[in-house]
Amino acid sequence: MSVDVISSQGEPILQLKEIRKSFDRHGARLERSMVLKDVECFIHRAEVVGLIGGSGTGKSTLARLIMGLERQDCGSILFEGRDLEQVTARERQAMRRFMQMVFQDPYDSLAQGLTVEEIVAEPLIIHRIHRYDRKKRRELVEDALAEVALAPSSLFINRYPHELSGGQRQRVALARALILRPRLIIADEPTSMLDVSLRLELIDLMKRLRERHGIAYLYITHDLALAHRFCDRLLVLSEGRIVEQGLANEVIERPRHPYTRALMQAAMRFMPAIQSSNPVELTAK
Ligand SMILES: Nc1ncnc2c1ncn2[C@@H]1O[C@H](COP(=O)(O)OP(=O)(O)O)[C@@H](O)[C@H]1O
Ligand SMILES: [Mg+2]
C-alpha cells in the first residue's frame, strides 16, 4: 500500500501526544531520569511505522506505554481516536483486544509449560471469547497457525516451545497476537534473535499479514536494512526524543539529523548494501 493511500485514511489508528516518562534512578530516590520527552507520533490504519534508535533510547518504554504495561507521567495515547485514560477499565480492556505485542526474545516470551495450542488460545481465554467452546478455540488456533505458515497445524499444536526453533517460536508469538484479529501489532525487535534468513522470512510474513488483514505495525528495530524493507515511515528516537521522521526511503537514503546519519554510518560499517539505491534487493541475498 502506498503511503499516500495510508495518509489519506483520516483518523490515525494510534496517536501519541506529548508523552513524557521518567523512572527513578537506581540508588537515588530523589532523582528521576527522563526517558521519553514530549514524544508525538501517529500510525495510520495498515501503515508500518518503524521506530529506530540505539539501545537505551526509550523504544521499549514507548512500546510498553502503548500496551498499558507502564503508565506515562503525562501526555495521552489515543487508539482509534479514544484516549486510553479517559475510558472505563472495561472499555480499555475491549480496546486492548485490537492491539497486540510481539516481543524480542521468543525463548523468553512464550510460557514454557504450555503447548502451542494453549499459548495461542490464551488471548481468547483472557478476553472471554468462546469461553465454553474448546472446539471453536481449537479451530481459531489452527487458522492462526496457518496464517503464520506453521502447517499442517497438527504438527505443531501439541508441541512445547522448547521443541521449536527460534523462527518457529516467533511465528507462534505472531499467531498468538493474530488470534484476536488485531488492528495494530507492536513488534519490539522481533527479529533480533533470529538468523538473517529467518529475519527476512518473518518480515515478509508480517508484510503479507498487513496486506491480507490491513494490520498496522509499530516495528521497533535497530536493523536499518529490515526497516527499509518493511516500513512505510520511520521515527528516529534519540535520548527519548523523536529527532527525525519521514518516509522510510527518504530517511534512509537522505538522513537529515546528525543522529540518523550516525546510525546510518554505523549500519553501513556492517552492511555496505544499505548504501545502494536498492538495498532491498541486496540485503535479500
Ligand atoms: N522499569 C524501569 N526502571 C528504571 N529505568 C528503566 C526502566 N525501564 C527502562 N528504563 C531505562 O530507560 C531507558 C530506556 O530503556 P528502553 O526503553 O528499554 O530502551 P530501548 O528499548 O531503546 O533499548 C534506559 O536507560 C533504561 O535503563
Ligand atoms: Mg528495547
PDB file of C-alpha atoms and ligand atoms in Angstrom:
ATOM      1  CA  MET A   1       0.000   0.000   0.000  1.00  0.00           C
ATOM      2  CA  SER A   2       1.374   3.431  -0.824  1.00  0.00           C
ATOM      3  CA  VAL A   3       1.857   5.906   1.940  1.00  0.00           C
ATOM      4  CA  ASP A   4      -0.313   8.409   0.042  1.00  0.00           C
ATOM      5  CA  VAL A   5      -3.193   5.986   0.350  1.00  0.00           C
ATOM      6  CA  ILE A   6      -2.418   5.399   4.013  1.00  0.00           C
ATOM      7  CA  SER A   7      -2.112   9.054   4.941  1.00  0.00           C
ATOM      8  CA  SER A   8      -5.400   9.891   3.260  1.00  0.00           C
ATOM      9  CA  GLN A   9      -7.173   7.486   5.549  1.00  0.00           C
ATOM     10  CA  GLY A  10      -8.363  10.049   8.045  1.00  0.00           C
ATOM     11  CA  GLU A  11      -8.043   9.440  11.736  1.00  0.00           C
ATOM     12  CA  PRO A  12      -4.895   7.607  12.795  1.00  0.00           C
ATOM     13  CA  ILE A  13      -5.317   4.243  14.482  1.00  0.00           C
ATOM     14  CA  LEU A  14      -2.818   5.317  17.131  1.00  0.00           C
ATOM     15  CA  GLN A  15      -1.827   8.771  18.218  1.00  0.00           C
ATOM     16  CA  LEU A  16       0.620   9.805  20.929  1.00  0.00           C
ATOM     17  CA  LYS A  17       0.533  13.334  22.275  1.00  0.00           C
ATOM     18  CA  GLU A  18       3.306  14.904  24.339  1.00  0.00           C
ATOM     19  CA  ILE A  19       4.278  11.702  26.070  1.00  0.00           C
ATOM     20  CA  ARG A  20       6.720  12.007  28.943  1.00  0.00           C
ATOM     21  CA  LYS A  21       8.017   9.186  31.048  1.00  0.00           C
ATOM     22  CA  SER A  22      10.612   9.153  33.796  1.00  0.00           C
ATOM     23  CA  PHE A  23      11.975   6.443  36.066  1.00  0.00           C
ATOM     24  CA  ASP A  24      13.664   6.553  39.449  1.00  0.00           C
ATOM     25  CA  ARG A  25      17.381   6.309  39.027  1.00  0.00           C
ATOM     26  CA  HIS A  26      18.931   3.354  40.731  1.00  0.00           C
ATOM     27  CA  GLY A  27      20.064   4.265  44.208  1.00  0.00           C
ATOM     28  CA  ALA A  28      18.955   7.871  44.052  1.00  0.00           C
ATOM     29  CA  ARG A  29      15.484   8.180  45.403  1.00  0.00           C
ATOM     30  CA  LEU A  30      15.000  11.820  44.641  1.00  0.00           C
ATOM     31  CA  GLU A  31      16.447  11.732  41.192  1.00  0.00           C
ATOM     32  CA  ARG A  32      14.462  10.625  38.220  1.00  0.00           C
ATOM     33  CA  SER A  33      15.712  10.209  34.699  1.00  0.00           C
ATOM     34  CA  MET A  34      13.516  11.380  31.884  1.00  0.00           C
ATOM     35  CA  VAL A  35      13.334   8.516  29.396  1.00  0.00           C
ATOM     36  CA  LEU A  36      10.745   9.907  26.971  1.00  0.00           C
ATOM     37  CA  LYS A  37      10.489  13.615  26.310  1.00  0.00           C
ATOM     38  CA  ASP A  38       7.430  15.030  24.601  1.00  0.00           C
ATOM     39  CA  VAL A  39       7.042  12.203  22.124  1.00  0.00           C
ATOM     40  CA  GLU A  40       4.412  12.850  19.480  1.00  0.00           C
ATOM     41  CA  CYS A  41       3.605  10.467  16.661  1.00  0.00           C
ATOM     42  CA  PHE A  42       0.813   8.641  14.892  1.00  0.00           C
ATOM     43  CA  ILE A  43       0.174   5.472  12.927  1.00  0.00           C
ATOM     44  CA  HIS A  44      -2.485   5.131  10.261  1.00  0.00           C
ATOM     45  CA  ARG A  45      -4.503   2.039   9.515  1.00  0.00           C
ATOM     46  CA  ALA A  46      -2.461  -0.630   7.746  1.00  0.00           C
ATOM     47  CA  GLU A  47       0.635   1.535   7.995  1.00  0.00           C
ATOM     48  CA  VAL A  48       4.010   0.143   9.008  1.00  0.00           C
ATOM     49  CA  VAL A  49       5.920   2.617  11.106  1.00  0.00           C
ATOM     50  CA  GLY A  50       9.456   1.796  12.157  1.00  0.00           C
ATOM     51  CA  LEU A  51      10.862   3.081  15.418  1.00  0.00           C
ATOM     52  CA  ILE A  52      14.633   3.136  15.192  1.00  0.00           C
ATOM     53  CA  GLY A  53      17.327   4.234  17.600  1.00  0.00           C
ATOM     54  CA  GLY A  54      20.275   2.876  19.532  1.00  0.00           C
ATOM     55  CA  SER A  55      19.911   0.844  22.671  1.00  0.00           C
ATOM     56  CA  GLY A  56      18.605   2.654  25.737  1.00  0.00           C
ATOM     57  CA  THR A  57      16.910   5.428  23.738  1.00  0.00           C
ATOM     58  CA  GLY A  58      13.444   4.561  25.090  1.00  0.00           C
ATOM     59  CA  LYS A  59      11.974   2.376  22.306  1.00  0.00           C
ATOM     60  CA  SER A  60      10.739  -0.448  24.539  1.00  0.00           C
ATOM     61  CA  THR A  61       9.451   2.034  27.096  1.00  0.00           C
ATOM     62  CA  LEU A  62       7.321   3.611  24.377  1.00  0.00           C
ATOM     63  CA  ALA A  63       6.002   0.179  23.357  1.00  0.00           C
ATOM     64  CA  ARG A  64       5.186  -0.668  26.965  1.00  0.00           C
ATOM     65  CA  LEU A  65       3.296   2.590  27.442  1.00  0.00           C
ATOM     66  CA  ILE A  66       1.181   1.947  24.354  1.00  0.00           C
ATOM     67  CA  MET A  67       0.411  -1.569  25.586  1.00  0.00           C
ATOM     68  CA  GLY A  68      -0.524  -0.277  29.036  1.00  0.00           C
ATOM     69  CA  LEU A  69       2.332  -2.152  30.722  1.00  0.00           C
ATOM     70  CA  GLU A  70       3.657   1.171  32.061  1.00  0.00           C
ATOM     71  CA  ARG A  71       1.992   4.491  32.597  1.00  0.00           C
ATOM     72  CA  GLN A  72       3.191   7.814  31.198  1.00  0.00           C
ATOM     73  CA  ASP A  73       3.857  10.770  33.531  1.00  0.00           C
ATOM     74  CA  CYS A  74       1.818  12.968  31.226  1.00  0.00           C
ATOM     75  CA  GLY A  75       0.529  13.127  27.687  1.00  0.00           C
ATOM     76  CA  SER A  76      -2.094  10.980  26.040  1.00  0.00           C
ATOM     77  CA  ILE A  77      -2.371   7.837  23.961  1.00  0.00           C
ATOM     78  CA  LEU A  78      -5.340   7.644  21.623  1.00  0.00           C
ATOM     79  CA  PHE A  79      -6.413   4.414  19.998  1.00  0.00           C
ATOM     80  CA  GLU A  80      -8.911   4.928  17.169  1.00  0.00           C
ATOM     81  CA  GLY A  81      -9.446   8.448  18.464  1.00  0.00           C
ATOM     82  CA  ARG A  82     -10.182   7.477  22.070  1.00  0.00           C
ATOM     83  CA  ASP A  83      -7.880   8.382  24.915  1.00  0.00           C
ATOM     84  CA  LEU A  84      -6.971   5.175  26.744  1.00  0.00           C
ATOM     85  CA  GLU A  85      -7.027   7.019  30.060  1.00  0.00           C
ATOM     86  CA  GLN A  86     -10.448   8.549  29.508  1.00  0.00           C
ATOM     87  CA  VAL A  87     -12.380   5.309  29.118  1.00  0.00           C
ATOM     88  CA  THR A  88     -13.593   2.838  31.703  1.00  0.00           C
ATOM     89  CA  ALA A  89     -11.440  -0.169  32.587  1.00  0.00           C
ATOM     90  CA  ARG A  90     -13.891  -2.393  30.769  1.00  0.00           C
ATOM     91  CA  GLU A  91     -13.734  -0.288  27.600  1.00  0.00           C
ATOM     92  CA  ARG A  92      -9.964  -0.205  27.813  1.00  0.00           C
ATOM     93  CA  GLN A  93      -9.866  -3.984  28.030  1.00  0.00           C
ATOM     94  CA  ALA A  94     -12.140  -4.200  24.975  1.00  0.00           C
ATOM     95  CA  MET A  95      -9.882  -1.778  23.052  1.00  0.00           C
ATOM     96  CA  ARG A  96      -6.750  -3.694  24.039  1.00  0.00           C
ATOM     97  CA  ARG A  97      -8.017  -6.663  22.132  1.00  0.00           C
ATOM     98  CA  PHE A  98      -7.160  -4.810  18.942  1.00  0.00           C
ATOM     99  CA  MET A  99      -3.560  -4.028  19.932  1.00  0.00           C
ATOM    100  CA  GLN A 100      -1.176  -6.891  20.381  1.00  0.00           C
ATOM    101  CA  MET A 101       2.524  -7.172  21.005  1.00  0.00           C
ATOM    102  CA  VAL A 102       5.311  -9.440  19.830  1.00  0.00           C
ATOM    103  CA  PHE A 103       8.438  -9.363  21.974  1.00  0.00           C
ATOM    104  CA  GLN A 104      12.103  -9.627  21.156  1.00  0.00           C
ATOM    105  CA  ASP A 105      13.018 -12.915  22.714  1.00  0.00           C
ATOM    106  CA  PRO A 106      10.973 -15.922  21.604  1.00  0.00           C
ATOM    107  CA  TYR A 107      12.822 -18.064  24.167  1.00  0.00           C
ATOM    108  CA  ASP A 108      11.616 -15.874  26.973  1.00  0.00           C
ATOM    109  CA  SER A 109       8.203 -14.615  25.897  1.00  0.00           C
ATOM    110  CA  LEU A 110       6.361 -17.940  25.441  1.00  0.00           C
ATOM    111  CA  ALA A 111       5.240 -19.776  28.565  1.00  0.00           C
ATOM    112  CA  GLN A 112       7.427 -22.880  28.664  1.00  0.00           C
ATOM    113  CA  GLY A 113       4.985 -25.280  30.322  1.00  0.00           C
ATOM    114  CA  LEU A 114       2.144 -24.705  27.834  1.00  0.00           C
ATOM    115  CA  THR A 115       1.546 -26.324  24.466  1.00  0.00           C
ATOM    116  CA  VAL A 116       1.359 -24.259  21.285  1.00  0.00           C
ATOM    117  CA  GLU A 117      -2.426 -24.672  21.364  1.00  0.00           C
ATOM    118  CA  GLU A 118      -2.630 -23.307  24.914  1.00  0.00           C
ATOM    119  CA  ILE A 119      -0.259 -20.428  24.158  1.00  0.00           C
ATOM    120  CA  VAL A 120      -2.070 -19.309  21.024  1.00  0.00           C
ATOM    121  CA  ALA A 121      -5.543 -19.731  22.590  1.00  0.00           C
ATOM    122  CA  GLU A 122      -4.672 -17.822  25.760  1.00  0.00           C
ATOM    123  CA  PRO A 123      -5.749 -14.368  24.483  1.00  0.00           C
ATOM    124  CA  LEU A 124      -9.198 -15.842  23.711  1.00  0.00           C
ATOM    125  CA  ILE A 125      -9.452 -17.006  27.308  1.00  0.00           C
ATOM    126  CA  ILE A 126      -8.259 -13.652  28.675  1.00  0.00           C
ATOM    127  CA  HIS A 127     -10.851 -11.839  26.569  1.00  0.00           C
ATOM    128  CA  ARG A 128     -13.528 -14.469  27.281  1.00  0.00           C
ATOM    129  CA  ILE A 129     -14.075 -15.297  23.642  1.00  0.00           C
ATOM    130  CA  HIS A 130     -15.598 -18.740  23.001  1.00  0.00           C
ATOM    131  CA  ARG A 131     -15.120 -19.320  26.675  1.00  0.00           C
ATOM    132  CA  TYR A 132     -17.022 -22.573  26.816  1.00  0.00           C
ATOM    133  CA  ASP A 133     -16.219 -23.842  23.348  1.00  0.00           C
ATOM    134  CA  ARG A 134     -12.883 -25.591  23.197  1.00  0.00           C
ATOM    135  CA  LYS A 135     -13.557 -26.912  19.700  1.00  0.00           C
ATOM    136  CA  LYS A 136     -14.114 -23.414  18.321  1.00  0.00           C
ATOM    137  CA  ARG A 137     -10.976 -22.192  20.100  1.00  0.00           C
ATOM    138  CA  ARG A 138      -9.002 -25.012  18.506  1.00  0.00           C
ATOM    139  CA  GLU A 139     -10.329 -24.054  15.084  1.00  0.00           C
ATOM    140  CA  LEU A 140      -9.189 -20.474  15.596  1.00  0.00           C
ATOM    141  CA  VAL A 141      -5.770 -21.688  16.779  1.00  0.00           C
ATOM    142  CA  GLU A 142      -5.477 -23.806  13.643  1.00  0.00           C
ATOM    143  CA  ASP A 143      -6.406 -20.811  11.467  1.00  0.00           C
ATOM    144  CA  ALA A 144      -3.862 -18.616  13.245  1.00  0.00           C
ATOM    145  CA  LEU A 145      -1.121 -21.232  12.795  1.00  0.00           C
ATOM    146  CA  ALA A 146      -1.968 -21.472   9.108  1.00  0.00           C
ATOM    147  CA  GLU A 147      -1.702 -17.669   8.828  1.00  0.00           C
ATOM    148  CA  VAL A 148       1.882 -17.817  10.081  1.00  0.00           C
ATOM    149  CA  ALA A 149       2.710 -20.807   7.870  1.00  0.00           C
ATOM    150  CA  LEU A 150       3.021 -23.344  10.693  1.00  0.00           C
ATOM    151  CA  ALA A 151       1.302 -26.012   8.692  1.00  0.00           C
ATOM    152  CA  PRO A 152      -0.052 -28.588   8.970  1.00  0.00           C
ATOM    153  CA  SER A 153      -1.175 -27.356  12.370  1.00  0.00           C
ATOM    154  CA  SER A 154      -1.359 -30.945  13.671  1.00  0.00           C
ATOM    155  CA  LEU A 155       2.450 -30.979  13.608  1.00  0.00           C
ATOM    156  CA  PHE A 156       2.695 -28.008  15.965  1.00  0.00           C
ATOM    157  CA  ILE A 157      -0.414 -27.784  18.092  1.00  0.00           C
ATOM    158  CA  ASN A 158       0.682 -30.213  20.814  1.00  0.00           C
ATOM    159  CA  ARG A 159       4.317 -29.197  20.927  1.00  0.00           C
ATOM    160  CA  TYR A 160       6.044 -27.183  23.617  1.00  0.00           C
ATOM    161  CA  PRO A 161       8.199 -24.107  22.937  1.00  0.00           C
ATOM    162  CA  HIS A 162      11.429 -25.974  23.751  1.00  0.00           C
ATOM    163  CA  GLU A 163      10.671 -28.331  20.853  1.00  0.00           C
ATOM    164  CA  LEU A 164      10.582 -25.464  18.363  1.00  0.00           C
ATOM    165  CA  SER A 165      13.261 -23.413  16.609  1.00  0.00           C
ATOM    166  CA  GLY A 166      13.624 -19.666  17.256  1.00  0.00           C
ATOM    167  CA  GLY A 167      11.894 -18.841  13.976  1.00  0.00           C
ATOM    168  CA  GLN A 168       9.002 -21.203  14.741  1.00  0.00           C
ATOM    169  CA  ARG A 169       8.625 -19.716  18.215  1.00  0.00           C
ATOM    170  CA  GLN A 170       8.416 -16.220  16.813  1.00  0.00           C
ATOM    171  CA  ARG A 171       5.691 -17.461  14.428  1.00  0.00           C
ATOM    172  CA  VAL A 172       3.805 -18.882  17.418  1.00  0.00           C
ATOM    173  CA  ALA A 173       4.117 -15.477  19.110  1.00  0.00           C
ATOM    174  CA  LEU A 174       2.725 -13.875  15.970  1.00  0.00           C
ATOM    175  CA  ALA A 175      -0.138 -16.412  15.792  1.00  0.00           C
ATOM    176  CA  ARG A 176      -0.941 -15.608  19.416  1.00  0.00           C
ATOM    177  CA  ALA A 177      -1.090 -11.920  18.529  1.00  0.00           C
ATOM    178  CA  LEU A 178      -3.201 -12.594  15.423  1.00  0.00           C
ATOM    179  CA  ILE A 179      -5.875 -14.738  17.009  1.00  0.00           C
ATOM    180  CA  LEU A 180      -7.762 -11.692  18.272  1.00  0.00           C
ATOM    181  CA  ARG A 181      -7.703 -10.069  14.820  1.00  0.00           C
ATOM    182  CA  PRO A 182      -5.692  -7.051  15.969  1.00  0.00           C
ATOM    183  CA  ARG A 183      -5.631  -3.773  14.072  1.00  0.00           C
ATOM    184  CA  LEU A 184      -2.212  -2.836  15.444  1.00  0.00           C
ATOM    185  CA  ILE A 185       0.754  -5.010  16.316  1.00  0.00           C
ATOM    186  CA  ILE A 186       3.651  -3.594  18.280  1.00  0.00           C
ATOM    187  CA  ALA A 187       6.684  -5.684  17.424  1.00  0.00           C
ATOM    188  CA  ASP A 188       9.648  -4.900  19.688  1.00  0.00           C
ATOM    189  CA  GLU A 189      12.781  -6.113  17.894  1.00  0.00           C
ATOM    190  CA  PRO A 190      11.016  -9.348  16.900  1.00  0.00           C
ATOM    191  CA  THR A 191      13.810 -10.308  14.537  1.00  0.00           C
ATOM    192  CA  SER A 192      16.919  -9.510  16.515  1.00  0.00           C
ATOM    193  CA  MET A 193      17.354 -13.007  17.989  1.00  0.00           C
ATOM    194  CA  LEU A 194      16.926 -14.743  14.624  1.00  0.00           C
ATOM    195  CA  ASP A 195      19.403 -15.662  11.891  1.00  0.00           C
ATOM    196  CA  VAL A 196      19.487 -13.325   8.933  1.00  0.00           C
ATOM    197  CA  SER A 197      17.478 -15.559   6.573  1.00  0.00           C
ATOM    198  CA  LEU A 198      14.798 -16.100   9.225  1.00  0.00           C
ATOM    199  CA  ARG A 199      14.621 -12.349   9.810  1.00  0.00           C
ATOM    200  CA  LEU A 200      13.655 -11.784   6.206  1.00  0.00           C
ATOM    201  CA  GLU A 201      11.096 -14.588   6.361  1.00  0.00           C
ATOM    202  CA  LEU A 202       9.434 -13.117   9.437  1.00  0.00           C
ATOM    203  CA  ILE A 203       9.369  -9.608   7.940  1.00  0.00           C
ATOM    204  CA  ASP A 204       7.880 -10.906   4.694  1.00  0.00           C
ATOM    205  CA  LEU A 205       5.258 -12.821   6.672  1.00  0.00           C
ATOM    206  CA  MET A 206       4.350  -9.694   8.648  1.00  0.00           C
ATOM    207  CA  LYS A 207       4.085  -7.799   5.365  1.00  0.00           C
ATOM    208  CA  ARG A 208       1.710 -10.386   3.913  1.00  0.00           C
ATOM    209  CA  LEU A 209      -0.458 -10.195   7.037  1.00  0.00           C
ATOM    210  CA  ARG A 210      -0.625  -6.441   6.648  1.00  0.00           C
ATOM    211  CA  GLU A 211      -1.764  -6.837   3.052  1.00  0.00           C
ATOM    212  CA  ARG A 212      -4.268  -9.564   3.902  1.00  0.00           C
ATOM    213  CA  HIS A 213      -5.778  -8.063   7.047  1.00  0.00           C
ATOM    214  CA  GLY A 214      -4.856  -4.377   6.956  1.00  0.00           C
ATOM    215  CA  ILE A 215      -2.864  -4.645  10.169  1.00  0.00           C
ATOM    216  CA  ALA A 216      -0.801  -1.612  11.186  1.00  0.00           C
ATOM    217  CA  TYR A 217       2.572  -2.162  12.836  1.00  0.00           C
ATOM    218  CA  LEU A 218       4.900  -0.284  15.073  1.00  0.00           C
ATOM    219  CA  TYR A 219       8.091  -2.119  14.228  1.00  0.00           C
ATOM    220  CA  ILE A 220      10.931  -1.450  16.646  1.00  0.00           C
ATOM    221  CA  THR A 221      14.352  -2.274  15.335  1.00  0.00           C
ATOM    222  CA  HIS A 222      17.915  -1.174  15.070  1.00  0.00           C
ATOM    223  CA  ASP A 223      18.283  -3.018  11.764  1.00  0.00           C
ATOM    224  CA  LEU A 224      18.007  -0.295   9.152  1.00  0.00           C
ATOM    225  CA  ALA A 225      18.013  -2.708   6.209  1.00  0.00           C
ATOM    226  CA  LEU A 226      14.952  -4.511   7.595  1.00  0.00           C
ATOM    227  CA  ALA A 227      13.318  -1.190   8.447  1.00  0.00           C
ATOM    228  CA  HIS A 228      13.850  -0.125   4.846  1.00  0.00           C
ATOM    229  CA  ARG A 229      12.358  -3.358   3.552  1.00  0.00           C
ATOM    230  CA  PHE A 230       9.282  -3.335   5.776  1.00  0.00           C
ATOM    231  CA  CYS A 231       8.364   0.205   6.807  1.00  0.00           C
ATOM    232  CA  ASP A 232       6.382   2.943   5.129  1.00  0.00           C
ATOM    233  CA  ARG A 233       7.553   5.568   7.558  1.00  0.00           C
ATOM    234  CA  LEU A 234      10.290   5.851  10.165  1.00  0.00           C
ATOM    235  CA  LEU A 235      10.605   7.590  13.502  1.00  0.00           C
ATOM    236  CA  VAL A 236      14.116   8.094  14.821  1.00  0.00           C
ATOM    237  CA  LEU A 237      14.398   8.165  18.599  1.00  0.00           C
ATOM    238  CA  SER A 238      17.449   9.628  20.284  1.00  0.00           C
ATOM    239  CA  GLU A 239      17.639  10.056  24.049  1.00  0.00           C
ATOM    240  CA  GLY A 240      13.884   9.927  24.382  1.00  0.00           C
ATOM    241  CA  ARG A 241      13.076  12.417  21.636  1.00  0.00           C
ATOM    242  CA  ILE A 242      11.922  11.845  18.096  1.00  0.00           C
ATOM    243  CA  VAL A 243      14.634  13.698  16.216  1.00  0.00           C
ATOM    244  CA  GLU A 244      13.584  12.804  12.684  1.00  0.00           C
ATOM    245  CA  GLN A 245      10.623  11.250  10.942  1.00  0.00           C
ATOM    246  CA  GLY A 246       9.590  10.748   7.369  1.00  0.00           C
ATOM    247  CA  LEU A 247       9.083   8.228   4.593  1.00  0.00           C
ATOM    248  CA  ALA A 248      11.369   5.233   5.139  1.00  0.00           C
ATOM    249  CA  ASN A 249      13.106   5.677   1.769  1.00  0.00           C
ATOM    250  CA  GLU A 250      13.813   9.310   2.390  1.00  0.00           C
ATOM    251  CA  VAL A 251      15.050   8.917   5.954  1.00  0.00           C
ATOM    252  CA  ILE A 252      17.373   6.066   4.995  1.00  0.00           C
ATOM    253  CA  GLU A 253      18.629   7.467   1.721  1.00  0.00           C
ATOM    254  CA  ARG A 254      18.847  11.104   2.817  1.00  0.00           C
ATOM    255  CA  PRO A 255      19.052  11.274   6.604  1.00  0.00           C
ATOM    256  CA  ARG A 256      18.912  14.862   7.813  1.00  0.00           C
ATOM    257  CA  HIS A 257      19.538  14.709  11.529  1.00  0.00           C
ATOM    258  CA  PRO A 258      23.145  14.089  12.671  1.00  0.00           C
ATOM    259  CA  TYR A 259      21.943  11.248  14.913  1.00  0.00           C
ATOM    260  CA  THR A 260      20.248   9.473  11.992  1.00  0.00           C
ATOM    261  CA  ARG A 261      23.405   9.960   9.916  1.00  0.00           C
ATOM    262  CA  ALA A 262      25.460   8.421  12.700  1.00  0.00           C
ATOM    263  CA  LEU A 263      23.069   5.441  12.850  1.00  0.00           C
ATOM    264  CA  MET A 264      23.407   5.037   9.093  1.00  0.00           C
ATOM    265  CA  GLN A 265      27.182   5.186   9.219  1.00  0.00           C
ATOM    266  CA  ALA A 266      27.283   2.593  11.970  1.00  0.00           C
ATOM    267  CA  ALA A 267      24.922   0.354   9.957  1.00  0.00           C
ATOM    268  CA  MET A 268      26.978   0.746   6.780  1.00  0.00           C
ATOM    269  CA  ARG A 269      30.077  -0.484   8.506  1.00  0.00           C
ATOM    270  CA  PHE A 270      28.340  -3.834   8.923  1.00  0.00           C
ATOM    271  CA  MET A 271      26.137  -3.736   5.882  1.00  0.00           C
ATOM    272  CA  PRO A 272      27.519  -1.840   2.897  1.00  0.00           C
ATOM    273  CA  ALA A 273      24.472  -2.931   0.907  1.00  0.00           C
ATOM    274  CA  ILE A 274      22.355  -0.297   2.556  1.00  0.00           C
ATOM    275  CA  GLN A 275      24.335   2.324   0.659  1.00  0.00           C
ATOM    276  CA  SER A 276      22.925   1.049  -2.595  1.00  0.00           C
ATOM    277  CA  SER A 277      19.942   2.754  -4.161  1.00  0.00           C
ATOM    278  CA  ASN A 278      18.147  -0.582  -3.886  1.00  0.00           C
ATOM    279  CA  PRO A 279      19.088  -2.031  -0.522  1.00  0.00           C
ATOM    280  CA  VAL A 280      16.033  -4.274  -0.501  1.00  0.00           C
ATOM    281  CA  GLU A 281      17.404  -6.369  -3.332  1.00  0.00           C
ATOM    282  CA  LEU A 282      20.864  -6.508  -1.932  1.00  0.00           C
ATOM    283  CA  THR A 283      20.012  -7.358   1.630  1.00  0.00           C
ATOM    284  CA  ALA A 284      17.738 -10.144   0.455  1.00  0.00           C
ATOM    285  CA  LYS A 285      20.764 -12.118  -0.780  1.00  0.00           C
TER     286      LYS A 285
HETATM  287  N1  LIG B   1      11.412  -0.035  34.756  1.00  0.00           N
HETATM  288  C1  LIG B   1      12.467   0.777  34.626  1.00  0.00           C
HETATM  289  N2  LIG B   1      13.050   1.355  35.700  1.00  0.00           N
HETATM  290  C2  LIG B   1      14.101   2.200  35.578  1.00  0.00           C
HETATM  291  N3  LIG B   1      14.665   2.528  34.406  1.00  0.00           N
HETATM  292  C3  LIG B   1      14.132   1.978  33.288  1.00  0.00           C
HETATM  293  C4  LIG B   1      13.015   1.076  33.322  1.00  0.00           C
HETATM  294  N4  LIG B   1      12.707   0.706  32.054  1.00  0.00           N
HETATM  295  C5  LIG B   1      13.599   1.330  31.261  1.00  0.00           C
HETATM  296  N5  LIG B   1      14.445   2.097  31.991  1.00  0.00           N
HETATM  297  C6  LIG B   1      15.527   2.936  31.453  1.00  0.00           C
HETATM  298  O1  LIG B   1      15.003   3.708  30.392  1.00  0.00           O
HETATM  299  C7  LIG B   1      15.954   3.835  29.344  1.00  0.00           C
HETATM  300  C8  LIG B   1      15.326   3.367  28.044  1.00  0.00           C
HETATM  301  O2  LIG B   1      15.136   1.964  28.107  1.00  0.00           O
HETATM  302  P1  LIG B   1      14.379   1.167  26.962  1.00  0.00           P
HETATM  303  O3  LIG B   1      13.069   1.805  26.706  1.00  0.00           O
HETATM  304  O4  LIG B   1      14.388  -0.263  27.336  1.00  0.00           O
HETATM  305  O5  LIG B   1      15.348   1.441  25.709  1.00  0.00           O
HETATM  306  P2  LIG B   1      15.495   0.674  24.310  1.00  0.00           P
HETATM  307  O6  LIG B   1      14.347  -0.263  24.163  1.00  0.00           O
HETATM  308  O7  LIG B   1      15.518   1.781  23.291  1.00  0.00           O
HETATM  309  O8  LIG B   1      16.802  -0.026  24.366  1.00  0.00           O
HETATM  310  C9  LIG B   1      17.165   3.037  29.765  1.00  0.00           C
HETATM  311  O9  LIG B   1      18.117   3.931  30.296  1.00  0.00           O
HETATM  312  C10 LIG B   1      16.639   2.114  30.827  1.00  0.00           C
HETATM  313  O10 LIG B   1      17.629   1.817  31.772  1.00  0.00           O
HETATM  314 MG    MG B   2      14.295  -2.336  23.835  1.00  0.00          MG
END
